[in-house]
Short mmCIF file of C-alpha atoms in Angstrom, two decimals:
data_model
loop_
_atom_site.label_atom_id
_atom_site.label_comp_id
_atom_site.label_asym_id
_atom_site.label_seq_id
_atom_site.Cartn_x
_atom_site.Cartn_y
_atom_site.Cartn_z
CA UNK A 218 0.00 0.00 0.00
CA UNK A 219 1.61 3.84 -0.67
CA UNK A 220 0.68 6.30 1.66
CA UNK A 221 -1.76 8.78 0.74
CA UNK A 222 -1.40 11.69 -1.77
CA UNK A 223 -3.74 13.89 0.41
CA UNK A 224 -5.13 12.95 3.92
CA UNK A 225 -5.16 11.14 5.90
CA UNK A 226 -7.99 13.88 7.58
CA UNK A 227 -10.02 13.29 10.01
CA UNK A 228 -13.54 14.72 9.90
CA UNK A 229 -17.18 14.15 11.89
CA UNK A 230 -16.35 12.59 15.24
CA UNK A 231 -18.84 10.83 17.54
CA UNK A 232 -18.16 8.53 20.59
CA UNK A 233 -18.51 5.44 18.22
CA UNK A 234 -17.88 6.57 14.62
CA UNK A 235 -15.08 8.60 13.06
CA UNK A 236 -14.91 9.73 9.47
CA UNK A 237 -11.78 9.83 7.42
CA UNK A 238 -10.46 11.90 4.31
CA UNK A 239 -7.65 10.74 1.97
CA UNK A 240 -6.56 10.97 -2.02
CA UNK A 241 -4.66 8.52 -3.83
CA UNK A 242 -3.74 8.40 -6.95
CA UNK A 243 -4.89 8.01 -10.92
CA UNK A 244 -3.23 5.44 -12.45
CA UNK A 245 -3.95 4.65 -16.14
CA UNK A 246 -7.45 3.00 -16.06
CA UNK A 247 -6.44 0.56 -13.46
CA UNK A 248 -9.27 0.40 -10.31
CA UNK A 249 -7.53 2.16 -6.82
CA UNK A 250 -8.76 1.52 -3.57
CA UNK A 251 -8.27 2.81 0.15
CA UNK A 252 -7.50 0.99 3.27
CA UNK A 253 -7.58 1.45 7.35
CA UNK A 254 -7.13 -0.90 10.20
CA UNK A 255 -7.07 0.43 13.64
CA UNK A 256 -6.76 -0.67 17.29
CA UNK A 257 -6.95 0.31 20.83
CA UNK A 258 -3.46 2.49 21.56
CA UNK A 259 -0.81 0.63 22.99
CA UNK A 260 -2.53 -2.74 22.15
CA UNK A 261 -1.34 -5.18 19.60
CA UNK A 262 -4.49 -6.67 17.51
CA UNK A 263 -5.38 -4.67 14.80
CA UNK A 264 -9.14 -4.55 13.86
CA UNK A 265 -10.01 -6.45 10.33
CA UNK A 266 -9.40 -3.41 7.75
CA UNK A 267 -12.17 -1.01 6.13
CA UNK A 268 -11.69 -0.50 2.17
CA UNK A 269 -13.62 1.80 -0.38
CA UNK A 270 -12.80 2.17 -3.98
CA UNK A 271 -11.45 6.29 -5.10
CA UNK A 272 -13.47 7.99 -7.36
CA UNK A 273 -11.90 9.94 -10.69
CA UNK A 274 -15.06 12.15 -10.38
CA UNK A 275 -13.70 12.85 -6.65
CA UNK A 276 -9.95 13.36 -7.75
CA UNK A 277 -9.23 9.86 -6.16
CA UNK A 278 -10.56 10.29 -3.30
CA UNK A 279 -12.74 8.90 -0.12
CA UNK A 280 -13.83 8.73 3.03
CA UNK A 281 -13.24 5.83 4.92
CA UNK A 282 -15.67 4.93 8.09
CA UNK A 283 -14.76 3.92 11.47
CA UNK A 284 -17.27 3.08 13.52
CA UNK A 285 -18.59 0.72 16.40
CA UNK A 286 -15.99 2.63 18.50
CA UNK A 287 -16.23 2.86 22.19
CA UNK A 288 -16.48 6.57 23.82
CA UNK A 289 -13.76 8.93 25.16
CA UNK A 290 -11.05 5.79 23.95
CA UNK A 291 -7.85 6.44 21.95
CA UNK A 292 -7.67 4.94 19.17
CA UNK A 293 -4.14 4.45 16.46
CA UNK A 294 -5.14 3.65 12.52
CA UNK A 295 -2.93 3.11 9.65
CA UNK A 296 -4.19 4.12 6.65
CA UNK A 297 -3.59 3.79 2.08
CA UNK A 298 -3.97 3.21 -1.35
CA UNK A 299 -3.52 0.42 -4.10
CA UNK A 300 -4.47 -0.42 -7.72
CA UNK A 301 -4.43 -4.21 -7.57
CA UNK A 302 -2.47 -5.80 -10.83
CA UNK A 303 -5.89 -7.89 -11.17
CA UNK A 304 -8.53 -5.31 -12.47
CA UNK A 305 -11.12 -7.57 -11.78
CA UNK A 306 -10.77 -7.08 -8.01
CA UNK A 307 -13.72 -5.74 -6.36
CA UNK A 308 -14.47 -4.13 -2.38
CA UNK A 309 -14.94 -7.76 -1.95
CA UNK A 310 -11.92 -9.37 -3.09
CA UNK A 311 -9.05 -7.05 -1.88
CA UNK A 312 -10.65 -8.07 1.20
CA UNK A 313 -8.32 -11.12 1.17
CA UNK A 314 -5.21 -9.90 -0.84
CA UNK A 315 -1.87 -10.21 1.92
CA UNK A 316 -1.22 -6.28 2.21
CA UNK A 317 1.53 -4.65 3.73
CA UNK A 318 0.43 -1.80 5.27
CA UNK A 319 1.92 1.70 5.57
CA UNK A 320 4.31 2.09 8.88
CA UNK A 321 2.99 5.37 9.74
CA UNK A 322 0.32 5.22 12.89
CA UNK A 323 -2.01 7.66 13.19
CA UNK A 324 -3.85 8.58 16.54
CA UNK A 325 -7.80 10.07 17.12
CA UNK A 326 -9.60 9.76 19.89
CA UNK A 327 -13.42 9.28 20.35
CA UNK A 328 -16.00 12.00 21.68
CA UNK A 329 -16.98 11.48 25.53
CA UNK A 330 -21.07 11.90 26.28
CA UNK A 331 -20.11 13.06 30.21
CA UNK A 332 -21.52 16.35 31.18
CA UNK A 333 -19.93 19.12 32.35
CA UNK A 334 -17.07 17.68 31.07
CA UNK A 335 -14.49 20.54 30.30
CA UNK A 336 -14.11 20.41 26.20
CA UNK A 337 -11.46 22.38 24.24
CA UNK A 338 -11.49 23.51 20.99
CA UNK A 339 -9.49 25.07 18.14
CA UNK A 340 -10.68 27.80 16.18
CA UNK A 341 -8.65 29.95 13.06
CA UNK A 342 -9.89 30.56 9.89
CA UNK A 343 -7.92 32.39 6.16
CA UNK A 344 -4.83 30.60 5.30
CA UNK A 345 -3.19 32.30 2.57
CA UNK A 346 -0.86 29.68 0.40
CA UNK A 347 0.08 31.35 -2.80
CA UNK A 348 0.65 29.10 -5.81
CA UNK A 349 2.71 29.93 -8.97
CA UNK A 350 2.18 27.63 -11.91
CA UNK A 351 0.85 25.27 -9.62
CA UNK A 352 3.25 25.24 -7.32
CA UNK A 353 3.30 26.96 -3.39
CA UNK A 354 5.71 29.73 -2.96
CA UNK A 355 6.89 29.71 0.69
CA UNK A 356 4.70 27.14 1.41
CA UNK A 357 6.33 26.84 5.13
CA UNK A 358 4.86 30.40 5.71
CA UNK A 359 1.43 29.45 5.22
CA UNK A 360 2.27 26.39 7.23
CA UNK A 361 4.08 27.20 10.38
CA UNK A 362 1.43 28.19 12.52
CA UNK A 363 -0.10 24.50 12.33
CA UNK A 364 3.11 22.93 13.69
CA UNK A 365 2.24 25.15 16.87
CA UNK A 366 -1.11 24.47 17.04
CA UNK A 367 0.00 20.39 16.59
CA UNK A 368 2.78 21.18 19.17
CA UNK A 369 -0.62 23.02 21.91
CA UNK A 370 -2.33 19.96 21.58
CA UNK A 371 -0.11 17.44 22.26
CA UNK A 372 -0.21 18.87 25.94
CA UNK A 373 -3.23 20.09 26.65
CA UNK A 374 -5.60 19.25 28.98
CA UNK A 375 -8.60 18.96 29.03
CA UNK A 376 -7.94 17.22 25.02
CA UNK A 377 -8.70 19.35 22.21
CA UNK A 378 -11.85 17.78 20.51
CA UNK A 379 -12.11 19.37 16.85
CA UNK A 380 -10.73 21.76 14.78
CA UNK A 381 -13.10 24.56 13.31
CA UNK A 382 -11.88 26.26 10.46
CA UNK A 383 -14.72 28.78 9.67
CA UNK A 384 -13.48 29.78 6.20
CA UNK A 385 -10.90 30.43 3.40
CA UNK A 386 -9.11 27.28 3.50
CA UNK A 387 -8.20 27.78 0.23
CA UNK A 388 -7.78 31.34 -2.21
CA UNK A 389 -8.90 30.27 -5.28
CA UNK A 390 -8.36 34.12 -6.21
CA UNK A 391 -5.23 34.94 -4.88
CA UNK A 392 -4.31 35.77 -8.76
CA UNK A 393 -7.49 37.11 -9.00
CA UNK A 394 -6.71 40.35 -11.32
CA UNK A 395 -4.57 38.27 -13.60
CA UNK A 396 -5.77 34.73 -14.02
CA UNK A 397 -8.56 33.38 -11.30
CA UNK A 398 -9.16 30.15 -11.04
CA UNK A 399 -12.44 28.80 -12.99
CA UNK A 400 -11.49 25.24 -13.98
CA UNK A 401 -12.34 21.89 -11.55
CA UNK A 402 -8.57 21.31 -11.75
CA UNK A 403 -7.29 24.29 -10.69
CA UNK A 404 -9.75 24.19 -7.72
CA UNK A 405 -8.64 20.54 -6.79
CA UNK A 406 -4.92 22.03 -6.98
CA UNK A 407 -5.15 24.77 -4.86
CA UNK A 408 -6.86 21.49 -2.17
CA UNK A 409 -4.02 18.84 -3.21
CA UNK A 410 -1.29 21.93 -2.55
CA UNK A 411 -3.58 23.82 0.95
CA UNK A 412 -4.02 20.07 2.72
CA UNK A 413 -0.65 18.70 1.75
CA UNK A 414 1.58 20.43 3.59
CA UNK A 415 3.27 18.59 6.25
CA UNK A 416 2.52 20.54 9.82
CA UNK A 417 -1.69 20.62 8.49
CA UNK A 418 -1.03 17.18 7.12
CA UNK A 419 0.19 16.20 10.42
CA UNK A 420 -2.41 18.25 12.49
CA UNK A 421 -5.58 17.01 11.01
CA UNK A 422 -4.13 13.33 10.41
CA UNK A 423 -4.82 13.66 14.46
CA UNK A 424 -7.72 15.91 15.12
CA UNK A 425 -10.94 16.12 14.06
CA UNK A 426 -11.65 18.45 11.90
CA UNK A 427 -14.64 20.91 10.86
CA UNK A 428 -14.87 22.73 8.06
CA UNK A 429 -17.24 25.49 6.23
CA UNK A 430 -16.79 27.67 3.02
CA UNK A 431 -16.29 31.39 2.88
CA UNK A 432 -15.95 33.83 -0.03
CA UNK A 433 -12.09 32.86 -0.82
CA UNK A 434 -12.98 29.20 -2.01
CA UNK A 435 -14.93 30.55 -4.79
CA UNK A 436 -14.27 34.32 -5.37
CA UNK A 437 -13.70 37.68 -3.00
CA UNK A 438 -16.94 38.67 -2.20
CA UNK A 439 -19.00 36.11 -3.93
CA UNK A 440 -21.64 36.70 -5.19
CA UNK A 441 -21.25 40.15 -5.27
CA UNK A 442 -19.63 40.40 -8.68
CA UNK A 443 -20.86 37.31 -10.02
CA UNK A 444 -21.81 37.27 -13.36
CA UNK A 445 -23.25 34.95 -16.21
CA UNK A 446 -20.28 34.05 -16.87
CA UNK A 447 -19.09 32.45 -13.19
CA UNK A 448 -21.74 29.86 -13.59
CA UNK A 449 -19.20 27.48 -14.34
CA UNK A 450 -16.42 29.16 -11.51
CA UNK A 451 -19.15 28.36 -9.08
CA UNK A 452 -20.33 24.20 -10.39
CA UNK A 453 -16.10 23.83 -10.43
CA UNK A 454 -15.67 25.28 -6.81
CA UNK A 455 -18.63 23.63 -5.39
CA UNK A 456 -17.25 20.04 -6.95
CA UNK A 457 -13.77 20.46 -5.25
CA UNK A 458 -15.29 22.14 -2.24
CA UNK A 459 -17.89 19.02 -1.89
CA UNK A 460 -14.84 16.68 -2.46
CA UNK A 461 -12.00 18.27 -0.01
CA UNK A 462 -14.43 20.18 2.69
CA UNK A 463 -17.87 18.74 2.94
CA UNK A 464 -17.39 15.19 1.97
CA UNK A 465 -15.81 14.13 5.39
CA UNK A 466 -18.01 16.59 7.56
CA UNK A 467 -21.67 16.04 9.11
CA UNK A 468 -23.39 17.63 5.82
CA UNK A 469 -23.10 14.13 4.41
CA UNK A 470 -24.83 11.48 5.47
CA UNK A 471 -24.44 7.81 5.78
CA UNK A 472 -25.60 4.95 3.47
CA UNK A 473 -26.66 1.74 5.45
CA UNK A 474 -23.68 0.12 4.68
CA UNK A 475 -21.03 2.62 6.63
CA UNK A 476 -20.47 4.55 3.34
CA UNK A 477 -20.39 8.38 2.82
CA UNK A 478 -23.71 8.88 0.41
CA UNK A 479 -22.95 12.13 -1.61
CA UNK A 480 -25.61 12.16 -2.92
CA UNK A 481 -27.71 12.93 0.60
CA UNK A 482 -25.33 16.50 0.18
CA UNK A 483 -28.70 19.17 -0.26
CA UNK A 484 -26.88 21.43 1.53
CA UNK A 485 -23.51 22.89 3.20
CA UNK A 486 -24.55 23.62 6.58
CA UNK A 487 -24.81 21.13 9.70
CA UNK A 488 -25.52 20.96 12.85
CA UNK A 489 -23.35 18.17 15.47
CA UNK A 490 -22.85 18.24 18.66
CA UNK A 491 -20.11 17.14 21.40
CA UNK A 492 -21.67 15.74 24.57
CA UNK A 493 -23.85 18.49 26.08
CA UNK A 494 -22.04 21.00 23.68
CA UNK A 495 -23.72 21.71 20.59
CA UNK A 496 -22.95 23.45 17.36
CA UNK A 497 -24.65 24.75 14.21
CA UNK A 498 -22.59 25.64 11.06
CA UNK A 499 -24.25 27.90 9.17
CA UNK A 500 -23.47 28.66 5.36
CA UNK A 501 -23.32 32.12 4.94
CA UNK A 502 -21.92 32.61 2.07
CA UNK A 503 -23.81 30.02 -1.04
CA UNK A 504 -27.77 31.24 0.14
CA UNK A 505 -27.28 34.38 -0.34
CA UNK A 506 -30.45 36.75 -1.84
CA UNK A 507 -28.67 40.17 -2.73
CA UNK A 508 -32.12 41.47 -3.93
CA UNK A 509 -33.49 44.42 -2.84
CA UNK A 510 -36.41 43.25 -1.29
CA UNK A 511 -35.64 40.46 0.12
CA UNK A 512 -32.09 40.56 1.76
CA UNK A 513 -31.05 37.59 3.25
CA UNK A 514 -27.28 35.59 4.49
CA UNK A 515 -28.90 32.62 4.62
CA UNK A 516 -31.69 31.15 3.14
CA UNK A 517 -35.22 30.11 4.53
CA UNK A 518 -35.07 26.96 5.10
CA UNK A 519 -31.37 27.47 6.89
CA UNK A 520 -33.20 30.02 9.19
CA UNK A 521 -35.89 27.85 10.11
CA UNK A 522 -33.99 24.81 10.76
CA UNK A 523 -31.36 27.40 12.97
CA UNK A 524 -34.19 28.96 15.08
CA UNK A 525 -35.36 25.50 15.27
CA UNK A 526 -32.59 23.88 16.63
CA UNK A 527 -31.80 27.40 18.57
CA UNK A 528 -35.01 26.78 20.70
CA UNK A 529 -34.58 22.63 20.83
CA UNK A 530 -31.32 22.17 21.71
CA UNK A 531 -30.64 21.56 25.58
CA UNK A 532 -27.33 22.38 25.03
CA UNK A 533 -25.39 24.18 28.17
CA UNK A 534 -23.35 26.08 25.59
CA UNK A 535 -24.42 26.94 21.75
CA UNK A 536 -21.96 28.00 19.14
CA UNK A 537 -23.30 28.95 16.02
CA UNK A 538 -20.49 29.15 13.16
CA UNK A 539 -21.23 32.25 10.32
CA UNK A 540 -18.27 32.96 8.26
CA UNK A 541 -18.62 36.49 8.19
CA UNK A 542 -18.95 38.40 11.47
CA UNK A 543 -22.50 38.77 13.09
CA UNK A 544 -21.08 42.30 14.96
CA UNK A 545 -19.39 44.29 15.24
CA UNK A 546 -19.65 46.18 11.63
CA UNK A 547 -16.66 47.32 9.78
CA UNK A 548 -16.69 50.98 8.89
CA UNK A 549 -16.08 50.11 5.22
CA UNK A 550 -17.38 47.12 3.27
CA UNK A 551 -19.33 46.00 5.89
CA UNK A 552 -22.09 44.63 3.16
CA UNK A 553 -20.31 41.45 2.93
CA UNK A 554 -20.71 40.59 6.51
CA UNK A 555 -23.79 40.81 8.56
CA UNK A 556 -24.01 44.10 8.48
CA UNK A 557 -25.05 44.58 5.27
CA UNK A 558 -27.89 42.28 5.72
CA UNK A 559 -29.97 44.50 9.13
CA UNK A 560 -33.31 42.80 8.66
CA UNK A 561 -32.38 39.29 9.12
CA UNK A 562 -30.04 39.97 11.73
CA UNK A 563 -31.96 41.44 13.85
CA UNK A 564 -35.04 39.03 13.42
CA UNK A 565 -32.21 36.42 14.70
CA UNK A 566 -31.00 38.44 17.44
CA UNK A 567 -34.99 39.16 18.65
CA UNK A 568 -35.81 35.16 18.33
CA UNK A 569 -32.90 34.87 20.57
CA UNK A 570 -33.88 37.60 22.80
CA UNK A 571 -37.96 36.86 22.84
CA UNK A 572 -37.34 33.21 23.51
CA UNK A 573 -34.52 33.40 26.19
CA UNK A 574 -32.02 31.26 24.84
CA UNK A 575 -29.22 32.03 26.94
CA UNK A 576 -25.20 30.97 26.49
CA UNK A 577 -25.32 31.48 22.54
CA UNK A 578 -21.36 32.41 21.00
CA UNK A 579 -21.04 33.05 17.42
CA UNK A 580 -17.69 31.83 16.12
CA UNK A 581 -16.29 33.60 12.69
CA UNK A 582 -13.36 34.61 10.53
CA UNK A 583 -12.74 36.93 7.49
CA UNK A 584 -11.82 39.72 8.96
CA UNK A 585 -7.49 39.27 9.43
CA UNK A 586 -8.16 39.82 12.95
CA UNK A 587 -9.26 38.64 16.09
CA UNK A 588 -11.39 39.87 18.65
CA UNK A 589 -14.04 39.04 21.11
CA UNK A 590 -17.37 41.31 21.91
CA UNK A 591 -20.35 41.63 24.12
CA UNK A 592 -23.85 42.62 23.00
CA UNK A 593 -26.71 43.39 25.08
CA UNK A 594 -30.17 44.77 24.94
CA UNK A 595 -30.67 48.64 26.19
CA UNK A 596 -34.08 46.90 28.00
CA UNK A 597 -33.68 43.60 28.69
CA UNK A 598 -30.82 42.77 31.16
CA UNK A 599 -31.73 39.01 30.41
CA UNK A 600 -29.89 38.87 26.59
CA UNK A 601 -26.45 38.62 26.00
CA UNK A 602 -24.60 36.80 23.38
CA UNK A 603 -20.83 37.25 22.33
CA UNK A 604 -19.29 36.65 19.21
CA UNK A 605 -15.58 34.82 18.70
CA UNK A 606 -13.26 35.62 16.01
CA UNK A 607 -10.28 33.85 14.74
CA UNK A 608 -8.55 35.29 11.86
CA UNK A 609 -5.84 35.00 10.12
CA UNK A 610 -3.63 31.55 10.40
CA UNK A 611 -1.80 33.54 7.45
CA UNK A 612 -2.66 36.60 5.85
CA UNK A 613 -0.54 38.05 2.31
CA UNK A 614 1.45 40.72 2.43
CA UNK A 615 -1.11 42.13 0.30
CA UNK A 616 -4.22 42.27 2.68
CA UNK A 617 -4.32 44.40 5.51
CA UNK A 618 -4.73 43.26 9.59
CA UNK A 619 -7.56 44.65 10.90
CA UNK A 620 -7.53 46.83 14.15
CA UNK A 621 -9.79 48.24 16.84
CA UNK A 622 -10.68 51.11 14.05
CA UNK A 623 -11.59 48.86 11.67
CA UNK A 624 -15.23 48.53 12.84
CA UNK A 625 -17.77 50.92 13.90
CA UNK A 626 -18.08 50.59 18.02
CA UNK A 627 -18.82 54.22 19.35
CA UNK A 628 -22.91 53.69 18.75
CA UNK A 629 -25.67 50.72 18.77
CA UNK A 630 -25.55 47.66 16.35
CA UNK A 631 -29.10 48.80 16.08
CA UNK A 632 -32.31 50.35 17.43
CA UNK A 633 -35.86 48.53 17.59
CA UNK A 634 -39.00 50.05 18.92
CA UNK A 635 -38.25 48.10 21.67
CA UNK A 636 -34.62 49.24 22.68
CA UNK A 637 -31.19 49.21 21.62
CA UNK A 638 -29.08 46.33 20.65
CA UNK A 639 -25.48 47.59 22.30
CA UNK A 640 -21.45 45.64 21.69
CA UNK A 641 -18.62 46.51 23.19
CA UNK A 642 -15.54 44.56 22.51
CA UNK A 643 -14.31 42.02 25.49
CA UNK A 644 -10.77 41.80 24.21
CA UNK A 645 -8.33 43.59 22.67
CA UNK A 646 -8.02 43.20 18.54
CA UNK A 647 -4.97 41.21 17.29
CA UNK A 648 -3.38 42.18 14.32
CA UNK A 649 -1.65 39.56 13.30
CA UNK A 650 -1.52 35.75 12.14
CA UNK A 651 -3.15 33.99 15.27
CA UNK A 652 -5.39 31.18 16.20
CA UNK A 653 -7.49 30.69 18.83
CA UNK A 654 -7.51 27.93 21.63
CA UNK A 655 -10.77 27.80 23.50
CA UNK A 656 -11.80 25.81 26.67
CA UNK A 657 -15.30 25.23 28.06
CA UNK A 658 -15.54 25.00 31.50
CA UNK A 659 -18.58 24.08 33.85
CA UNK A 660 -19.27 27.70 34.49
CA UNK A 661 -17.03 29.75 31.96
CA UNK A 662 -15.33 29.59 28.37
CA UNK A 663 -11.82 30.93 28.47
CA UNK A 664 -10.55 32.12 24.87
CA UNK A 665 -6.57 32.17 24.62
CA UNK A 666 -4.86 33.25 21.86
CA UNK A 667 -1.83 32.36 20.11
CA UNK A 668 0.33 33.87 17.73
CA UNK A 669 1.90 31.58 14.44
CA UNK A 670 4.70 30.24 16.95
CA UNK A 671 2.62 29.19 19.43
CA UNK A 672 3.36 32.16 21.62
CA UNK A 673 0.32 33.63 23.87
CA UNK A 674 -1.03 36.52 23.47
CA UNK A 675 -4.01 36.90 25.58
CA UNK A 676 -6.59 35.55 27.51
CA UNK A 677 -10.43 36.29 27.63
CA UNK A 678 -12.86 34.96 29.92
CA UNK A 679 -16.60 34.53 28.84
CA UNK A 680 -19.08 33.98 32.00
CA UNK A 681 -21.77 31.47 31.21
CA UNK A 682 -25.34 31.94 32.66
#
């Protein structure tokens, strides 16, 4: 078996079932499939290995399915590719062939379902990684900063659980005035080149990992500028978004025999959860209405199906993922983020308020800066909700940090006949590459962030009610 091209990545984690990303190879017309065996760590029988056939329509790729695992358990997998020399084998009959595995051991460990059990996560979002005919130019820039966030987990305690990357994971525009991408295979390049670097490689070969889209993995500012003519930019981003992003995440669901059915993919956001910790990833950035009269991020049914799970979920903390910021606004080209769509916001921010839903954090990116922020209600002392950035892992040299005068804080987010909807920011702004290492305790989430070498560079703690 040869190790994998891409991957391996880890993706949706439960306390029995773990999903796993990798890419092998096309070669001539011959038939390639994937393999994993795991065990117990630190025991010696492996488990009788998993296999799927890789797709050419998925750039030879898969998602392998672990499952019937036992909760809160560490767990060390081994994972690969072949083509057989017999192209008659099927998922059957390499069942049975005498493989030789790949030596590298991989390690994930299993969700726990205990309550009140501290839970850590990491949060960043907007890694730059410039390519030139194809190829990365300083690739270890745009990598660095995941060596110290692999190097932050090893040692912490309570364990990390997932990753959340909230956004441009990819720039398929970094040429964007000279020659953006539009083709499927320059899309699937800029994932082979982003996810193949050795310190992510390593970090989400290890840790589970959550992904949603934001403008970068299709065009700045999409749809802003879309035109007739991006039909075909968008059907080629969505394909290699679908294939690198989505197809190993909780958007996808399950056929009855353990497989990933991608054809069950109606839409990018999700919803999962992590013991009595829940999240809902919202796609703010595909369901977009830019009309006039009818304004919206996301999309009806993506409302309904938030508010829904908003007043359902008996979560003790709720962290609901948006791409773009929620608050505060930016003082310029704030109609990308929330802020440029009032009326929807604020009929999320009253359903919240009317309906008491209390210990709700909105976790975003975009902005090349990092920040947390407070908002209350001028005349109800019950509503509160923050909002957690993380952004940039690694910004160019051509797009500005932001900074405390970046957004628009000396007045209300907005006024309703029935008070004022008020922010004030709970942390200072960092302007620089960062990431974000967050820890929920029984009675508090402390936010601590880092800059690319691992170094801390403040602390923020968020009282829960």
């Amino acid at each position: 078996m040869l190790k994998p091209t891409v991957g391996p990545i880890i993706g949706h984690t439960t306390t029995n079932q773990a999903r796993i990303f990798l890419r092998g190879e096309l070669q001539g017309n011959a038939a390639a499939f994937a393999g994993i065996r795991y065990r117990v760590t630190d025991s010696t029988q492996w488990q009788k290995g998993r296999f799927i056939q890789l797709d050419a329509k998925r750039d030879m790729s898969g998602v392998l399915i672990l499952d019937n695992l036992s909760a809160d358990t560490d767990y060390e997998y081994q994972t690969g590719w072949f083509s057989p020399m017999n192209p008659a084998h099927t998922l059957e009959s390499v069942v049975e062939l005498p493989l030789q595995w790949p030596r590298e051991t991989y390690r994930l460990r299993t969700r726990s379902s205990q309550p009140l059990t501290p839970r850590a996560y990491i949060l960043g979002s907007c890694r730059y990684l410039r390519l030139t005919a194809g190829i990365p130019v300083l690739p270890q820039l745009g990598d660095r900063i995941f060596a110290s966030i692999s190097q932050l987990i090893e040692g912490a305690q309570p364990p990390v659980s997932a990753i959340m990357m909230s956004g441009d994971q990819i720039y398929a525009d970094d040429l964007n005035l000279i020659a953006p991408d539009r083709e499927y295979k320059e899309f699937i390049a800029k994932y082979r080149a982003a996810f193949s670097q050795p310190h992510i490689r390593r970090l989400m070969s290890g840790t589970s990992t959550y992904m949603i889209l934001d403008d970068h993995e299709i065009e700045d500012n999409w749809p802003a500028r879309a035109d007739a003519f991006d039909e075909t930019l968008f059907r080629n981003a969505m394909a290699a978004y679908e294939t690198y992003q989505a197809s190993h995440g909780p958007a996808c669901s399950l056929t009855t025999n353990g497989q990933v059915d991608h054809s069950s993919l109606k839409h990018y956001w999700y919803p999962f959860s992590d013991g009595d910790i829940e999240w809902f990833v919202t796609d703010s950035r595909t369901r977009r209405n830019l009309s006039d009269d009818n304004r919206q991020m996301i999309d009806d049914e993506q409302e309904k199906a938030l508010c829904k799970w908003l007043i359902e979920s008996n979560a003790r903390v709720r962290f609901v993922v948006t791409s773009v910021m929620l608050y505060p606004d930016r003082k310029i080209n704030s109609e990308d983020a929330w802020g440029g769509f009032p009326e929807q916001r604020l009929r999320l921010l009253e359903f919240i308020r009317r309906h008491r839903i209390r210990n709700v954090m909105f976790i975003s990116g975009d902005v090349h800066g990092s920040l947390t922020a407070r908002l209350t209600h001028s005349q109800d002392r019950d509503f509160e909700v923050h909002t957690i950035v993380s952004s940039p892992l690694h910004n160019s040299k051509l797009l500005p940090y932001a900074t405390t005068s970046t957004f628009i804080l000396d007045q209300p987010l907005t006024r309703t006949d029935t008070g004022e909807y008020r922010h004030e920011l709970t942390s200072q702004v960092i302007s620089q590459d960062n990431f974000a290492h967050m820890v929920v305790e029984p009675g508090h989430i402390q936010v601590n962030y880092h800059d690319r070498d691992g170094k801390h560079l403040q602390t923020v703690n968020i009282p829960l009610r």
